Short mmCIF file of C-alpha atoms and ligand atoms in Angstrom, two decimals:
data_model
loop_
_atom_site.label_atom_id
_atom_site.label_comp_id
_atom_site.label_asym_id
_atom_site.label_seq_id
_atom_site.Cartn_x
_atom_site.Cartn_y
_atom_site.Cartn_z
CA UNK K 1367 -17.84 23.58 -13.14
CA UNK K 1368 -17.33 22.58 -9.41
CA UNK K 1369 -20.67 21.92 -6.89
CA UNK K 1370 -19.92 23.09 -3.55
CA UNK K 1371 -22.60 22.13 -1.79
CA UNK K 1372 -21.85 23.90 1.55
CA UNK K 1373 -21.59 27.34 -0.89
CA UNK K 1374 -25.08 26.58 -2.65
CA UNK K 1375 -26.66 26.24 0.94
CA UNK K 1376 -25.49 29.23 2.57
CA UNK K 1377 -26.86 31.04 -0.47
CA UNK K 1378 -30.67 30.41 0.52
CA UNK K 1379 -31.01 32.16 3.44
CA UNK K 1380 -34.35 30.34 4.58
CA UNK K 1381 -33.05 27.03 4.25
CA UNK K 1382 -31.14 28.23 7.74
CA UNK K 1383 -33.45 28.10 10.45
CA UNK K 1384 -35.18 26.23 12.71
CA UNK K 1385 -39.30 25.38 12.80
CA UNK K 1386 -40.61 24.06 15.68
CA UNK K 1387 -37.50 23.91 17.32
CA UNK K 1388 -35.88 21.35 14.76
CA UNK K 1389 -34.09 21.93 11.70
CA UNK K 1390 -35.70 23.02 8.47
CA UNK K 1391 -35.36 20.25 5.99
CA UNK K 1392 -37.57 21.33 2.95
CA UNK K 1393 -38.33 18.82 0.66
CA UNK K 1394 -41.54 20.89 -1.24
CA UNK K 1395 -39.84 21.74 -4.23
CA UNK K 1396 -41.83 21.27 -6.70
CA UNK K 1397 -44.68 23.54 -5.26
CA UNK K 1398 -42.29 26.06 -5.48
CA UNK K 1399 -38.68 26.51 -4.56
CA UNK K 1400 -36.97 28.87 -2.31
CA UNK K 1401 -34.85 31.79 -3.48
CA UNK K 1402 -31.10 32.22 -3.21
CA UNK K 1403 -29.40 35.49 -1.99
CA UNK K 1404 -28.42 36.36 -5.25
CA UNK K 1405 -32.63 36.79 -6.21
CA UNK K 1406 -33.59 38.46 -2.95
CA UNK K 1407 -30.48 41.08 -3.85
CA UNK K 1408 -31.94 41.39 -7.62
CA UNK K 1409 -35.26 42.20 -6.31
CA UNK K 1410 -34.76 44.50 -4.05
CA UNK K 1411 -32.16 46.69 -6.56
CA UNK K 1412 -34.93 46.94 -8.71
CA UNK K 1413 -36.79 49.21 -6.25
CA UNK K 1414 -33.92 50.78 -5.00
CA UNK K 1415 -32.47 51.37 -7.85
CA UNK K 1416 -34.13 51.83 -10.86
CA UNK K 1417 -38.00 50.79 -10.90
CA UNK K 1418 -40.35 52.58 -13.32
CA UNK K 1419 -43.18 51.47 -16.11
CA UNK K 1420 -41.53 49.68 -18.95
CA UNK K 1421 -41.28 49.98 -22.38
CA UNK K 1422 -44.06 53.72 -22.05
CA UNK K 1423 -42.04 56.64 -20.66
CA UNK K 1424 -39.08 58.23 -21.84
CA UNK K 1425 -37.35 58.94 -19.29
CA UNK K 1426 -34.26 57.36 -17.17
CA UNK K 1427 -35.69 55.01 -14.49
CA UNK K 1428 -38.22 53.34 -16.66
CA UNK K 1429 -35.56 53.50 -20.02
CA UNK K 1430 -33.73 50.93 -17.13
CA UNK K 1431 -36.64 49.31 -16.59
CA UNK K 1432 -37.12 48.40 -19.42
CA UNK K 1433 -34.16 47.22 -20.23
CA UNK K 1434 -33.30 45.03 -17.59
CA UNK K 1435 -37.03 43.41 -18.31
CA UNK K 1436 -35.94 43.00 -22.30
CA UNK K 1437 -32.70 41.33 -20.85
CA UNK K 1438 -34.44 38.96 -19.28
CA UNK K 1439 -36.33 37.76 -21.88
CA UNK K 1440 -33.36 37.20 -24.36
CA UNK K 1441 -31.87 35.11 -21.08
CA UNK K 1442 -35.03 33.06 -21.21
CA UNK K 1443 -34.31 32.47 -24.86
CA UNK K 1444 -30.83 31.31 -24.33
CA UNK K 1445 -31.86 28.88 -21.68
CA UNK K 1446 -34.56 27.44 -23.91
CA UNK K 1447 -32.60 28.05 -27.03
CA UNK K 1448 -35.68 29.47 -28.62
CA UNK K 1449 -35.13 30.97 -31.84
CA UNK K 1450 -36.40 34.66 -31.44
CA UNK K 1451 -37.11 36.94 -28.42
CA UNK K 1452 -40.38 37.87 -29.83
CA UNK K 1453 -41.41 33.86 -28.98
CA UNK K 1454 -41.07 34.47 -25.61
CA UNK K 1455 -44.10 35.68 -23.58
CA UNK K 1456 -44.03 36.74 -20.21
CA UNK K 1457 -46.94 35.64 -18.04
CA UNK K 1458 -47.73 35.33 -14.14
CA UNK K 1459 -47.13 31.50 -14.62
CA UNK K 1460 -47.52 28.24 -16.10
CA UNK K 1461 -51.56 28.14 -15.16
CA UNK K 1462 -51.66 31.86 -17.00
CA UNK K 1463 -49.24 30.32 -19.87
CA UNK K 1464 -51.65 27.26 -20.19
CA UNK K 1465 -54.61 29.49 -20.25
CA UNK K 1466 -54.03 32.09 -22.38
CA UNK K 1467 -52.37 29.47 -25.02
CA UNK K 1468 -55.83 27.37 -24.77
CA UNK K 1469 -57.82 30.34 -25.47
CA UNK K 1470 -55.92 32.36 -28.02
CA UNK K 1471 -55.01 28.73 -29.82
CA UNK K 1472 -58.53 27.31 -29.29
CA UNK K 1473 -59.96 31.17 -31.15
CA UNK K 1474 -57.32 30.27 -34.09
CA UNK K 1475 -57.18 26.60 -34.50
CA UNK K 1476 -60.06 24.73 -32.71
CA UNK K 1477 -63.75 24.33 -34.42
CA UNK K 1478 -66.79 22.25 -33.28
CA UNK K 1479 -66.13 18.61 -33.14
CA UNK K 1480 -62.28 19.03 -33.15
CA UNK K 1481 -60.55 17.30 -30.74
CA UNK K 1482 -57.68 18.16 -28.41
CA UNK K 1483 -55.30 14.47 -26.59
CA UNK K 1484 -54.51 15.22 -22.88
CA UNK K 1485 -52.64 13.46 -20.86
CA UNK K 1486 -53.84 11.64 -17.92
CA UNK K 1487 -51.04 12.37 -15.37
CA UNK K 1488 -51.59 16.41 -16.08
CA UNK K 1489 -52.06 18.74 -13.32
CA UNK K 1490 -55.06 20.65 -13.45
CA UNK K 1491 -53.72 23.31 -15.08
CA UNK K 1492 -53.15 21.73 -17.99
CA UNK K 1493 -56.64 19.74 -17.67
CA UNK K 1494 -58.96 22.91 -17.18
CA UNK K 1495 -57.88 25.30 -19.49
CA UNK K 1496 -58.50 23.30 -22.46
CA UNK K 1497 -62.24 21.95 -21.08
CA UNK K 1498 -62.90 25.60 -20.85
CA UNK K 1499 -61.88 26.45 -24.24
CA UNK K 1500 -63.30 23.05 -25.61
CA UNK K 1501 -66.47 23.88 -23.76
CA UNK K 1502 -66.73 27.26 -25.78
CA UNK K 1503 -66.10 26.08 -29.41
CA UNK K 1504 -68.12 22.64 -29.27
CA UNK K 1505 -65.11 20.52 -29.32
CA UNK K 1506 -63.80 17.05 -27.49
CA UNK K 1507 -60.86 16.50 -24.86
CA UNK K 1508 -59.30 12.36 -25.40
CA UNK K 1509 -57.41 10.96 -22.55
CA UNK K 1510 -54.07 9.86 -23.32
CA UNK K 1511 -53.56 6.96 -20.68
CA UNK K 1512 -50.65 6.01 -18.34
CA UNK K 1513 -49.64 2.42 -17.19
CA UNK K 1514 -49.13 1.49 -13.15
CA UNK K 1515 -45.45 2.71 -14.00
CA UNK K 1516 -46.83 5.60 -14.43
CA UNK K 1517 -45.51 5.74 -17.92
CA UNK K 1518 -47.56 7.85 -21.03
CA UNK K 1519 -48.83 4.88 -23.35
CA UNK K 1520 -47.84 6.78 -26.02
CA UNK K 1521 -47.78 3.45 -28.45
CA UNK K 1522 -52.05 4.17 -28.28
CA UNK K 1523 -51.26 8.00 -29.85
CA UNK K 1524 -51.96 6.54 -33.39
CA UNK K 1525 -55.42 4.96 -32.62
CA UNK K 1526 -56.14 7.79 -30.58
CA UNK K 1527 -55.33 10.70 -33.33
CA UNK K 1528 -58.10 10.77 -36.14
CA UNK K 1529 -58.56 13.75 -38.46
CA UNK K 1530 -60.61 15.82 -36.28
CA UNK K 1531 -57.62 16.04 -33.80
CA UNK K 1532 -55.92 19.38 -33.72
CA UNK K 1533 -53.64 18.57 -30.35
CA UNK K 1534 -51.76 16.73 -27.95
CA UNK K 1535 -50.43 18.29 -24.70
CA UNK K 1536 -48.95 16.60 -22.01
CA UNK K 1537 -46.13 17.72 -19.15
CA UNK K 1538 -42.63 17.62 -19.80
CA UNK K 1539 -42.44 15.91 -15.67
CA UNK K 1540 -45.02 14.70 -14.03
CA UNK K 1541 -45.25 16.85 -10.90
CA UNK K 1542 -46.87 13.71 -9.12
CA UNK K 1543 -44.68 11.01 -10.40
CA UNK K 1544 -41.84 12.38 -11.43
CA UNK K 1545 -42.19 11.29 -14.56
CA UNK K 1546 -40.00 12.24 -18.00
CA UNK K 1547 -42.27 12.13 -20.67
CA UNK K 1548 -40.69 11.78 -24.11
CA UNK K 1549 -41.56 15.23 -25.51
CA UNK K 1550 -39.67 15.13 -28.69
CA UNK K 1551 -40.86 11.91 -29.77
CA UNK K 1552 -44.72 12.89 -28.77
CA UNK K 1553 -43.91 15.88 -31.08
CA UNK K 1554 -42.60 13.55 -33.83
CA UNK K 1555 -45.80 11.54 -34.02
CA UNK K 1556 -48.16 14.88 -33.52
CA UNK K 1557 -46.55 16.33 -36.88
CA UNK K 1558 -46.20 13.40 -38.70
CA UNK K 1559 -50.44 13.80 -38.53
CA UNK K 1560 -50.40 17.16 -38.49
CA UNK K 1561 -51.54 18.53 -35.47
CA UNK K 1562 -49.33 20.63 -32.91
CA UNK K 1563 -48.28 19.84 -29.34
CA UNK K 1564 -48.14 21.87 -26.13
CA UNK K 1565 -45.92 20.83 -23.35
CA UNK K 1566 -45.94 22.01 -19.42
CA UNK K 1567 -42.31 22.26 -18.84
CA UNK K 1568 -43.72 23.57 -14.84
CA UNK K 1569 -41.55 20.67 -13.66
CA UNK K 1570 -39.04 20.46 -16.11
CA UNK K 1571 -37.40 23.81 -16.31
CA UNK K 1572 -36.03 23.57 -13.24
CA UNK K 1573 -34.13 20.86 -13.62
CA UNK K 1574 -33.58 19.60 -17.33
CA UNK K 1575 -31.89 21.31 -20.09
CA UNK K 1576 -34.52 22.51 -22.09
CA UNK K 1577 -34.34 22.82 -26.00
CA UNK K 1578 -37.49 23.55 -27.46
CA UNK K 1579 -36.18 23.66 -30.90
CA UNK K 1580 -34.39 20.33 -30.11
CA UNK K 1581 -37.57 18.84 -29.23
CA UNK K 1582 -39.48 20.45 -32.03
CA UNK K 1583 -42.56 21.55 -29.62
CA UNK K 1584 -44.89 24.12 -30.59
CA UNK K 1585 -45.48 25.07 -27.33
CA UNK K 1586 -43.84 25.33 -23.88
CA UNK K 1587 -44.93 26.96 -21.10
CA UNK K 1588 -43.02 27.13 -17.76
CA UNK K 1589 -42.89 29.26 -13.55
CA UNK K 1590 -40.04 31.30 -12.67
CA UNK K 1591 -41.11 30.58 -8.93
CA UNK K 1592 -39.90 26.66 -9.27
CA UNK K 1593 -36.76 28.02 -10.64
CA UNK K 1594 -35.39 29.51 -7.74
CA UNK K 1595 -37.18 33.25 -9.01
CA UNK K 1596 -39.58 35.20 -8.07
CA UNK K 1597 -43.52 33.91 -8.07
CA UNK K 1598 -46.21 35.63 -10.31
CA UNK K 1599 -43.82 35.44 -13.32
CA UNK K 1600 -44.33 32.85 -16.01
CA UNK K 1601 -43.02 32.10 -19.70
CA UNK K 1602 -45.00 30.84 -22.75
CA UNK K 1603 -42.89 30.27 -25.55
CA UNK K 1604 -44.37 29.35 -28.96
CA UNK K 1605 -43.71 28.80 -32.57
CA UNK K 1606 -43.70 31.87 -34.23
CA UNK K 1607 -46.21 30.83 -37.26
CA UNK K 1608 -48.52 30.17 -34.45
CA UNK K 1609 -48.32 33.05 -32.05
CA UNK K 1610 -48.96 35.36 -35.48
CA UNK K 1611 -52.17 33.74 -36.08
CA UNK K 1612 -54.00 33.26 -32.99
CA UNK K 1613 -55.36 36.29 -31.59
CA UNK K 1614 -54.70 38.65 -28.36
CA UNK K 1615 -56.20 36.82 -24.61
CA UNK K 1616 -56.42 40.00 -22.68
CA UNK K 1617 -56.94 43.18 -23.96
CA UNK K 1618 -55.42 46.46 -22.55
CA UNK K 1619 -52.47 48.87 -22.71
CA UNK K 1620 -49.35 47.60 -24.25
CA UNK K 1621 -50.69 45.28 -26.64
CA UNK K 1622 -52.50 47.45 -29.07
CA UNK K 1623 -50.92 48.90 -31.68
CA UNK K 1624 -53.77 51.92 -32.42
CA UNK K 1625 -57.13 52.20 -30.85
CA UNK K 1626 -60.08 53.94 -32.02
CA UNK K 1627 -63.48 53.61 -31.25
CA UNK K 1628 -63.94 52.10 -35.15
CA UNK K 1629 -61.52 49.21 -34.46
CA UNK K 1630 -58.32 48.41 -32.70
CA UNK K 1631 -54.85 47.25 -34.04
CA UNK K 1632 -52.58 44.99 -32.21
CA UNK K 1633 -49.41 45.25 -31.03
CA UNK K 1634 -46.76 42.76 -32.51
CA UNK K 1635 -45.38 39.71 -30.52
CA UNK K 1636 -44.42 40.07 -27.79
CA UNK K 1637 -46.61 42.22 -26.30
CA UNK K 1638 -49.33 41.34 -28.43
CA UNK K 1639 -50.07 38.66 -25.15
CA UNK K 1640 -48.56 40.94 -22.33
CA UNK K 1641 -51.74 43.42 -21.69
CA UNK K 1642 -51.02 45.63 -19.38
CA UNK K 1643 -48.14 46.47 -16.62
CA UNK K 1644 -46.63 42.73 -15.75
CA UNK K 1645 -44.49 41.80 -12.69
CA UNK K 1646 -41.34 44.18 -14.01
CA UNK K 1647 -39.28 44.04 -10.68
CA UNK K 1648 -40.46 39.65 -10.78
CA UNK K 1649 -39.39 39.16 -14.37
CA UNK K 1650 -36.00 41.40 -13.76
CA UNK K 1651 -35.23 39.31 -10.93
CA UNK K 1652 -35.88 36.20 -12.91
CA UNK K 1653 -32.98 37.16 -14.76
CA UNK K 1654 -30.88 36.74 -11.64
CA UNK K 1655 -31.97 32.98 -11.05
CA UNK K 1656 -31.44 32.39 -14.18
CA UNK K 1657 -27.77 33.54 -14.09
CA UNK K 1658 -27.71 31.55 -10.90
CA UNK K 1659 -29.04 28.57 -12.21
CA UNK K 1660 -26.28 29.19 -15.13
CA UNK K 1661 -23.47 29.50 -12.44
CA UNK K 1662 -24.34 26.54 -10.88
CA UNK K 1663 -25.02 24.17 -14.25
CA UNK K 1664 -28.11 22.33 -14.98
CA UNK K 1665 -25.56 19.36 -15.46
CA UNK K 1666 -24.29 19.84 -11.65
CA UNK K 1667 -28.05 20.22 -10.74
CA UNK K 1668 -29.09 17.15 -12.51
CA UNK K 1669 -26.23 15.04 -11.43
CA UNK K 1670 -27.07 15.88 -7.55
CA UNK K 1671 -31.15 15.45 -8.07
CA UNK K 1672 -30.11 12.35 -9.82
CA UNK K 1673 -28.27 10.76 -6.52
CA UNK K 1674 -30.88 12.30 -4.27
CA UNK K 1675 -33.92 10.55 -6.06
CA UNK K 1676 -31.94 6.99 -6.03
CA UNK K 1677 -30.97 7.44 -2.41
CA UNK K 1678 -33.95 8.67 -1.27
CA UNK K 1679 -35.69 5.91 -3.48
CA UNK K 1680 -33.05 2.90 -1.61
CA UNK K 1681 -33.94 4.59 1.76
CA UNK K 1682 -37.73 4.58 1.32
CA UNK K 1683 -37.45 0.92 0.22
CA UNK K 1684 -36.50 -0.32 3.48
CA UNK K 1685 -40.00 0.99 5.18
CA UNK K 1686 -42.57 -1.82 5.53
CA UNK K 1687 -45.92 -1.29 3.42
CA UNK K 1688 -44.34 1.25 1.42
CA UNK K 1689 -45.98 2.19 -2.19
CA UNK K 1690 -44.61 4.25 -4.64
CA UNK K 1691 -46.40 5.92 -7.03
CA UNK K 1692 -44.18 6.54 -10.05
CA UNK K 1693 -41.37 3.76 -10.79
CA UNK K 1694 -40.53 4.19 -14.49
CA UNK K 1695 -36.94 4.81 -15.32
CA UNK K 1696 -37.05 7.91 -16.64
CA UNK K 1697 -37.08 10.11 -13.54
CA UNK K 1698 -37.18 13.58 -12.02
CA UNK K 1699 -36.39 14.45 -8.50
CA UNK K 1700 -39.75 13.56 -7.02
CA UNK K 1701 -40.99 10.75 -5.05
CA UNK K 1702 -45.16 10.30 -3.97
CA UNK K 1703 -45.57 7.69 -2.25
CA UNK K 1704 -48.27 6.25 0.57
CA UNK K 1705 -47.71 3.94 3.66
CA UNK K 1706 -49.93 0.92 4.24
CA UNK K 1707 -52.79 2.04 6.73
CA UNK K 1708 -51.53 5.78 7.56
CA UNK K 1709 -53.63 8.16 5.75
CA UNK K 1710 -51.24 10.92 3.51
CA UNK K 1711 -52.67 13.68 5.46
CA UNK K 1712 -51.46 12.23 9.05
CA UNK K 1713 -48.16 11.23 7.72
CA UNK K 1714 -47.32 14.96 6.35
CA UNK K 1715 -48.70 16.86 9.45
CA UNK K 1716 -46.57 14.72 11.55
CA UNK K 1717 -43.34 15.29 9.36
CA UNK K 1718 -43.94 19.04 9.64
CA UNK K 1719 -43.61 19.28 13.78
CA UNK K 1720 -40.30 17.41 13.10
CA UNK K 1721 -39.12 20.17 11.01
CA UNK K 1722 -39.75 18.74 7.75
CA UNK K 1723 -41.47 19.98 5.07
CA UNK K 1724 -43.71 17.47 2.66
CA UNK K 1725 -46.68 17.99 0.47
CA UNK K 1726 -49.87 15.67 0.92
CA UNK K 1727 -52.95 15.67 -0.92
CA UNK K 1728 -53.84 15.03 -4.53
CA UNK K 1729 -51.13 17.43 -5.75
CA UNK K 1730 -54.00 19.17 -8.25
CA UNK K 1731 -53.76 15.96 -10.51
CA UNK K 1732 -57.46 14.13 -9.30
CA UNK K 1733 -57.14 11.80 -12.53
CA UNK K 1734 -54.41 10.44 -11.26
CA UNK K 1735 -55.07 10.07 -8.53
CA UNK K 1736 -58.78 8.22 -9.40
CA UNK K 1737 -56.06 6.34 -11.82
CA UNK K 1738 -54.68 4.89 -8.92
CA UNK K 1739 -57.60 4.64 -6.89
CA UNK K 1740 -56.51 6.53 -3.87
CA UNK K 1741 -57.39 10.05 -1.78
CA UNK K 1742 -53.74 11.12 -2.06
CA UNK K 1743 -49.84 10.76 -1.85
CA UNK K 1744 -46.97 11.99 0.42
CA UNK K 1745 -44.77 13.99 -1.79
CA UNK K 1746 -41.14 14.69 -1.14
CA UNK K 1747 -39.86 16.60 -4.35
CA UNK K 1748 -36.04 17.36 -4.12
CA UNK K 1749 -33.59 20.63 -4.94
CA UNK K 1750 -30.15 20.85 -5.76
CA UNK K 1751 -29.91 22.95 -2.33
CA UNK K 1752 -30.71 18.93 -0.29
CA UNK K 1753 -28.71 16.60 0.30
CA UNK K 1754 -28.28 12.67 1.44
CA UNK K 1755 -27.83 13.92 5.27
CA UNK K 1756 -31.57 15.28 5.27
CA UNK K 1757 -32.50 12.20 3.57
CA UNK K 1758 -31.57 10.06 5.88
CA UNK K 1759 -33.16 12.57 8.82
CA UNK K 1760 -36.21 12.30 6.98
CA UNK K 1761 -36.11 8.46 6.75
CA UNK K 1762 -36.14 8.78 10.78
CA UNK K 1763 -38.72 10.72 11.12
CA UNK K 1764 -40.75 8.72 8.50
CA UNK K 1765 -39.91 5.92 10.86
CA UNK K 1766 -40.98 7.26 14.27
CA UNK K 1767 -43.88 8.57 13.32
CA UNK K 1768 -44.65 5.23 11.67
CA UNK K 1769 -43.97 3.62 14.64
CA UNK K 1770 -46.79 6.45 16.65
CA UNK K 1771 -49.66 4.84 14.68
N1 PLP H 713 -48.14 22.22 -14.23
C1 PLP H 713 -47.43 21.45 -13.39
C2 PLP H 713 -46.89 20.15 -13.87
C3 PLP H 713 -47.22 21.87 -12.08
O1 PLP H 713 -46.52 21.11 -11.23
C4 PLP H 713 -47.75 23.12 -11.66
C5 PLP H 713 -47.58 23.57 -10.26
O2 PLP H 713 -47.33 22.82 -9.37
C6 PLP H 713 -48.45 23.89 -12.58
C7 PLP H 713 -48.62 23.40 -13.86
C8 PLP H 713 -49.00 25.23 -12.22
O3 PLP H 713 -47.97 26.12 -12.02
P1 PLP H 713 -48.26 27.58 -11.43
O4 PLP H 713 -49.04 27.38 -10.17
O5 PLP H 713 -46.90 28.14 -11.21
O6 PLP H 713 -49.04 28.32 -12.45
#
């Protein structure tokens, strides 16, 4: 499969344009990623074309509803080879994955005094969810530390599991670091003591092929919006033994089987977790990005974040006082870094008048940040739509506006 890069770009029709009088260069991509024509066409057929409530009414605009929704989820299954449909829950996003997994697993699985490993580089999403639900039944949340590579020590996981542990979760990329985390050989170790793991693939969907039979997880929960789809759409896929035993997170239509006043049946997975009318027109459009995504090839789009991060990495290099956060191998597309007496916060506002378009702050992950001892990073976080050209524009402007302070 051939990458023409001039092709990709004119297919994201926001990438085109200028702000403040200079040219976009949009290096925010993993807060969410913009949407090729392809999506925005998808979309919009839907409510031309056939939009109606799914999976309810017989008649011919929601029969095609319904449909193109169902289609979508078997796509999701092919692109994380999961082994049934029925494993794959549709959700607003990863924080609505993570939550209603922590709840509905916590209900099934989690007692007082049990104990759940998290990660230490985890965005808060994956952080709060299981307090919450560790708060409710009485049980404990364990750190799983990182090293200044920012690399999981997971050679502590054995002195760190005991027999009151019930699970490990970490993130398949750190959205801060960037990141790789060894999920299949985290999931190893969790079932050779028994207990299950949940991964937050948020950062690694987008950009890794992603086998979650391959990698034996129990759980993985991922955004369409970071995958060049539509926001307010999510996936949580889990093992099927596990999804049958924990119990609904939201009640409401859809995910009943019978209601009476005397006691209520529930529906069967899916929709056992999809209470109520979800994004239809958001997950049908999904669909689209992931054909896109298909026509493109996660290979091509590895291969070209791959050459971005190490030039981008070379270029950065050359700045005086530079830190990066994040300098492990094992790598996705995402560089944080700081500059020696310019606070994050000065360094992205001043980027953005130049046209380009950073995020600063702590990024939702305050452990790691308090692991590192520091307010915040600069985060440039790369697409297969950039390229070395806007690198090296971006090195400039990194440059003059080092030179301003
Ligand atoms: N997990 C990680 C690693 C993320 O990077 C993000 C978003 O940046 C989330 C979870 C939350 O995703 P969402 O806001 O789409 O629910």
């Amino acid at each position: 499969m051939s990458f023409d890069i001039e092709q990709i770009r004119r297919d994201f029709p926001i990438l085109h344009q200028k702000i403040y009088n200079r040219r976009l260069i949009y290096f925010d991509n993993a807060a969410t990623t913009q949407r090729p024509q392809q999506v925005i066409d998808a979309l919009n057929r839907t409510y031309i074309e056939y939009y109606g409530n799914i999976h309810r009414a017989a008649h011919f605009l929601a029969d095609k509803a319904t449909e193109a929704y169902e289609e979508t989820r078997e796509k999701v299954r092919g692109l994380i080879n999961a082994p049934a449909r029925e494993q794959v829950i549709f959700t607003k996003g990863t924080t609505e994955s993570i939550n209603l997994a922590a709840f509905s697993y916590g209900e099934a699985f989690v007692g007082e005094g049990d104990e759940i490993i998290v990660s230490e580089m985890e965005h808060h999403s994956n952080i709060v969810p299981w307090q919450l639900m560790a708060g409710r039944k009485g049980a404990k949340i364990v750190m799983l530390p990182i090293d200044d590579d920012g690399r999981l020590k997971i050679e502590l996981l054995d002195s760190l599991i005991n027999e009151h542990t019930r699970l490990i979760t970490c993130a398949h990329v750190s959205n801060v670091l960037g990141t790789i985390n060894p999920v299949k050989k985290i999931a190893e170790t969790a079932h050779a003591h028994g207990i299950h793991i949940f991964v937050d693939g948020a950062q690694a969907a987008p950009h890794l092929k992603i086998d979650v039979q391959d990698m034996n997880v129990d759980f993985y929960a991922f955004s369409a919006h970071k995958m060049y789809g539509p926001n307010g759409v999510g996936v949580l896929y889990g093992k099927r033994e596990l999804l049958e035993q924990m119990p609904p997170y939201q009640g409401g239509g859809e995910m009943i089987s019978e209601v009476r006043f005397a006691g209520t049946t529930y529906n069967e997975l899916p929709y056992k977790f999809e209470a109520g009318t979800p994004n239809i027109s958001g997950v049908i459009a999904f669909g689209a990005a992931i054909d896109y995504l298909g026509s493109v090839g996660i290979e091509n789009i590895a291969n070209q974040e791959k050459t971005l991060l190490a030039y981008a990495t070379k270029r950065l290099m050359e700045i005086p006082g530079i830190k990066i956060y994040g300098t492990q191998p094992e790598k996705s597309g995402v560089i944080s870094f700081n500059v020696e007496g310019i606070h994050p916060f000065d360094l992205g506002t001043m980027l953005d008048k130049m046209g380009i378009a950073v995020r600063t702050g702590h990024h939702c992950a305050d452990p790691l940040m308090q692991h590192f001892n520091i307010p915040g990073t600069v985060r440039a976080s790369f697409a297969f739509y950039n390229t070395p050209e806007e690198i090296d524009l971006f090195i400039d402007a990194l440059k003059k506006v080092i030179a301003l302070f």
